[in-house]
Amino acid sequence: MQTSPGGRIGSSTMLVEKLVLGCAGAISLQDIKRLDLSRRKISTLDPFVFSKMHELEELDLSGNRVSGFPINLGLRKLRTLNCNKNAFKSVLTFEQFPSLEELYIEDNELGAPDQYIAVYMLPKLTKLNGKDVDIRDTIKTMEDILQARLDTIWKESFAQRVKGPIKKDEVRSLENEFIEDLKAKVTYGPPSLVEFTHHMLTVLAEKQITQETAGLRTNELLTVTPMFRKVVNMAEVEEPEPPAPKPKATVKMIVGPKKNPTASPSGKPQVKVAQVKKVTEKREGSEEANGEVPAAKKAKTDGEDGEEEQPEESEEKKESSPPSKGRGRPKGSTNKTKAEVEKKTPVVKKPATTAAAATTADTQTPKVGRGRRKGSTKAAIAARKEKLEQEEHEATEAVKLKPKKAVVPKAEKKEVTPKISLKGVKPEGYEPIHMLRCHSIENDPTDAKTNVWKCQFEPDPENPSLSKSNVATCGGNTICVIDCTSGKVIKKYQHDREKEEFYCVAWTTLEINNGEQTQKVNVLAAAGTRGSIKLLHTDQLMCYAEIKGERKARPINSLQFHPTEPTWLFCGSEEIVLWDIGTPEGPDLKCKCKKLLRFQAPGRLLGIVVPPSGDFVLAGCENGCYGWNIDVKNAKKDRRHNVEFLLPSKARLAEAIKGEDESDEEAEGDMIDGLALTSDNQIASKVACDGSIHLWDIEEARKGKPNTRKELKVTPDCTLEWCNSDSVYLDIGAWRGGSMLVSGDDQGKIWVYDITKLPSKNANKPPTQKATYVLNWPEDQTEDNSSDSSANDLIINDVAVSSDSNYIVSVTNKNVVCIWQIL
């Protein structure tokens, strides 16, 4: 199957087969009996895949864009078919499903005659649109009357013309003349059912001609397809040879650097998406005018993009994603604190409409076409194909908007939030090179509402301590893998069974045996609102396993793999669950997942860190920073925290000044909304709304003795100055062993710290360090859905940095991924 751009799955039949298997939860296509493909923006189905589903009995295609079926799907056992809310204009292609018992065709471009035609074509149909079929007796009576009138006209005007041998051209001519004569002379039923009357006359006439000429036809090939007589002039069709597979490019909606508004990076002229649509509609109109049926196209599924190429085939449509819901936090919570929300409610603004496109190529498989017009030469066909390929190639060249370099706000500019002093801070260091909107709903270039929550660089499979230049991002119901060098989305996964919003991702490297050899492969885990974990094989772009926790789904906010056990995955929601995801084996990537431990958390989890020792897990929660010892051999699988780390904060300092009793059992802990491992033992933590980031040694802290309440005060090695923000859930990022620590704020700024150049530790008072760089949001991307747009409305949800510090990636609340490169 094949889906529309923006994260959809390509047209490779092998890939489609695996994706269908994953969707149906089956081992082979022959085992699938029920398949739900609703709300997938599918336009057609791939006969190479569906023809193998010999046991398929129920198929749900509701909420798609299907206008007809290829004639060779072969679903002979299909009993229930739901095609509500599609684009059907005719039901003639349903005749290939003779076992249908239930059919749903509401909300299509169909009328009452089509319902009669469906009942007439499908002898086993008992329910239509949820109601019992009660018109079969009427149809039978009508058929008997029309057959009698047909017999009379045949004997009077046509019987004498088939007394001797007859050629195929003569048979076709006789058939067409007979049908037109019947339509002109025979009337029956109300005017609203004229189309059905003509359909029945056509079917009866074809049967009559077949019977009368059965022993009289010559040895010439006579091609008869009664089911499609209404839409195909068979006199103009001859059987073609299957076309060779050709690579095909498709359009993706990605916002990136603008080098030339009229030229691609390669120097070729650009054609916008609207132009592609115009060319496509022109070709489609030409095909319909000639009475031709477009060749069978492949259906669409979520993942890479691709589309089949035929001289008489329309472009595929763009796919949509479900609207994103709020993050898995307490009901009503936002990035802003209560005080900040009361002070200012952001206005949703409209971004610039000059959205761009990028391309991804995919290899196509051979297709079965309906044939070419008789009389066309090979040279003409080749010329037409070459022309179409050139048009579509030019149409899919990337059109990117180049963001301007970051600039320091002018002194006189009025700040909505407290103004941040940039004194002593260098505005250089990194420059924005790519900006993408790859998590858009409905591929809408103006979508500035979808939150992109997390980003994480992909490790090098041969050396996981280093990163590649690829980064994974999650937002809405999609996961993207982006190449920072080119700014292209190289992989995209979309969850489509139910509404989902992904909040977190995590990478691990596993040694996978595919049946032939063992190789190191990166696996990506993702989770969100539905409370289940998806395990993605990004090379094959497939979700090979889904881990479901408790019956009552709880949103998952954090994922973290164990540093020495690559199959151990920590999952954080209202508790921490340690899973062993196992190692996938064989071509089907089967694996066994096992729950190892459950750690009870005092509050909702926001971040998880596991030091290299692997015997301890640290978590930042909405009410404090807690730690647990890891002991898998311990029979007690549910355990409370071993220690609470009391980090310095303004609130704690204020309590100490006021002389409040720190032993008060009702005291609320600080929200730790940022947590990262910068080196083997150094932890970076951020207390929400505190204006600073603390660096401290986890092993040194664990040497202390907790009090009776398991509390342990932490003295930071260094404090990094951050912005005075009232927003929460703003994470920090670092690569273990790297040189940079990064964090975003609610003004569109990215704070970059070189942690290799920290001041010496002071026993009396922790030293402070200013940001090495403050990266201001590029001017071209400050526009979104309002007239007075400004970067102050933009919130940086998360920031990641590569192991070599060459790239920084930031994700925002306005569906923008920004990639920065070191100068």
mmCIF file of N, CA, C and O in Angstrom, residues 172 232-238 290-292 370-375:
data_model
loop_
_atom_site.group_PDB
_atom_site.id
_atom_site.type_symbol
_atom_site.label_atom_id
_atom_site.label_comp_id
_atom_site.label_asym_id
_atom_site.label_seq_id
_atom_site.Cartn_x
_atom_site.Cartn_y
_atom_site.Cartn_z
ATOM 1 N N ARG A 172 -18.981 -6.940 -31.441
ATOM 2 C CA ARG A 172 -18.952 -5.733 -30.624
ATOM 3 C C ARG A 172 -19.899 -4.675 -31.166
ATOM 4 O O ARG A 172 -20.598 -3.980 -30.433
ATOM 5 N N VAL A 232 -15.642 1.435 -20.122
ATOM 6 C CA VAL A 232 -14.530 1.111 -21.011
ATOM 7 C C VAL A 232 -15.052 0.789 -22.399
ATOM 8 O O VAL A 232 -15.953 -0.031 -22.553
ATOM 9 N N ASN A 233 -14.494 1.442 -23.398
ATOM 10 C CA ASN A 233 -14.797 1.103 -24.778
ATOM 11 C C ASN A 233 -13.805 0.038 -25.209
ATOM 12 O O ASN A 233 -12.667 0.326 -25.542
ATOM 13 N N MET A 234 -14.219 -1.213 -25.188
ATOM 14 C CA MET A 234 -13.295 -2.320 -25.411
ATOM 15 C C MET A 234 -12.743 -2.333 -26.827
ATOM 16 O O MET A 234 -11.745 -2.971 -27.102
ATOM 17 N N ALA A 235 -13.388 -1.613 -27.741
ATOM 18 C CA ALA A 235 -12.862 -1.570 -29.104
ATOM 19 C C ALA A 235 -11.556 -0.821 -29.179
ATOM 20 O O ALA A 235 -10.817 -0.918 -30.136
ATOM 21 N N GLU A 236 -11.270 -0.051 -28.121
ATOM 22 C CA GLU A 236 -10.044 0.741 -28.120
ATOM 23 C C GLU A 236 -8.988 0.167 -27.200
ATOM 24 O O GLU A 236 -7.982 0.805 -26.939
ATOM 25 N N VAL A 237 -9.217 -1.041 -26.670
ATOM 26 C CA VAL A 237 -8.297 -1.602 -25.689
ATOM 27 C C VAL A 237 -7.672 -2.866 -26.217
ATOM 28 O O VAL A 237 -8.349 -3.704 -26.808
ATOM 29 N N GLU A 238 -6.391 -2.998 -26.015
ATOM 30 C CA GLU A 238 -5.722 -4.250 -26.306
ATOM 31 C C GLU A 238 -4.776 -4.558 -25.162
ATOM 32 O O GLU A 238 -4.378 -3.682 -24.408
ATOM 33 N N ASN A 290 -11.767 10.351 -22.768
ATOM 34 C CA ASN A 290 -11.521 9.256 -23.708
ATOM 35 C C ASN A 290 -12.180 7.961 -23.271
ATOM 36 O O ASN A 290 -12.055 6.946 -23.928
ATOM 37 N N GLY A 291 -12.864 7.984 -22.105
ATOM 38 C CA GLY A 291 -13.518 6.770 -21.631
ATOM 39 C C GLY A 291 -12.568 5.734 -21.131
ATOM 40 O O GLY A 291 -12.851 4.548 -21.177
ATOM 41 N N GLU A 292 -11.386 6.150 -20.640
ATOM 42 C CA GLU A 292 -10.390 5.191 -20.198
ATOM 43 C C GLU A 292 -10.407 5.064 -18.684
ATOM 44 O O GLU A 292 -10.772 5.972 -17.971
ATOM 45 N N ARG A 370 -4.773 -1.306 -17.486
ATOM 46 C CA ARG A 370 -5.933 -1.663 -18.300
ATOM 47 C C ARG A 370 -5.595 -1.634 -19.783
ATOM 48 O O ARG A 370 -6.420 -1.972 -20.623
ATOM 49 N N GLY A 371 -4.424 -1.203 -20.148
ATOM 50 C CA GLY A 371 -4.055 -1.221 -21.559
ATOM 51 C C GLY A 371 -3.898 0.171 -22.127
ATOM 52 O O GLY A 371 -4.248 1.156 -21.515
ATOM 53 N N ARG A 372 -3.378 0.277 -23.339
ATOM 54 C CA ARG A 372 -3.198 1.563 -23.997
ATOM 55 C C ARG A 372 -4.147 1.657 -25.183
ATOM 56 O O ARG A 372 -4.718 0.657 -25.640
ATOM 57 N N ARG A 373 -4.312 2.830 -25.674
ATOM 58 C CA ARG A 373 -5.209 3.020 -26.816
ATOM 59 C C ARG A 373 -4.672 2.316 -28.057
ATOM 60 O O ARG A 373 -3.491 2.392 -28.365
ATOM 61 N N LYS A 374 -5.559 1.682 -28.727
ATOM 62 C CA LYS A 374 -5.165 0.963 -29.934
ATOM 63 C C LYS A 374 -4.659 1.941 -30.985
ATOM 64 O O LYS A 374 -5.224 2.999 -31.212
ATOM 65 N N GLY A 375 -3.564 1.576 -31.618
ATOM 66 C CA GLY A 375 -3.012 2.424 -32.650
ATOM 67 C C GLY A 375 -1.859 3.286 -32.189
ATOM 68 O O GLY A 375 -1.183 3.893 -32.991
#
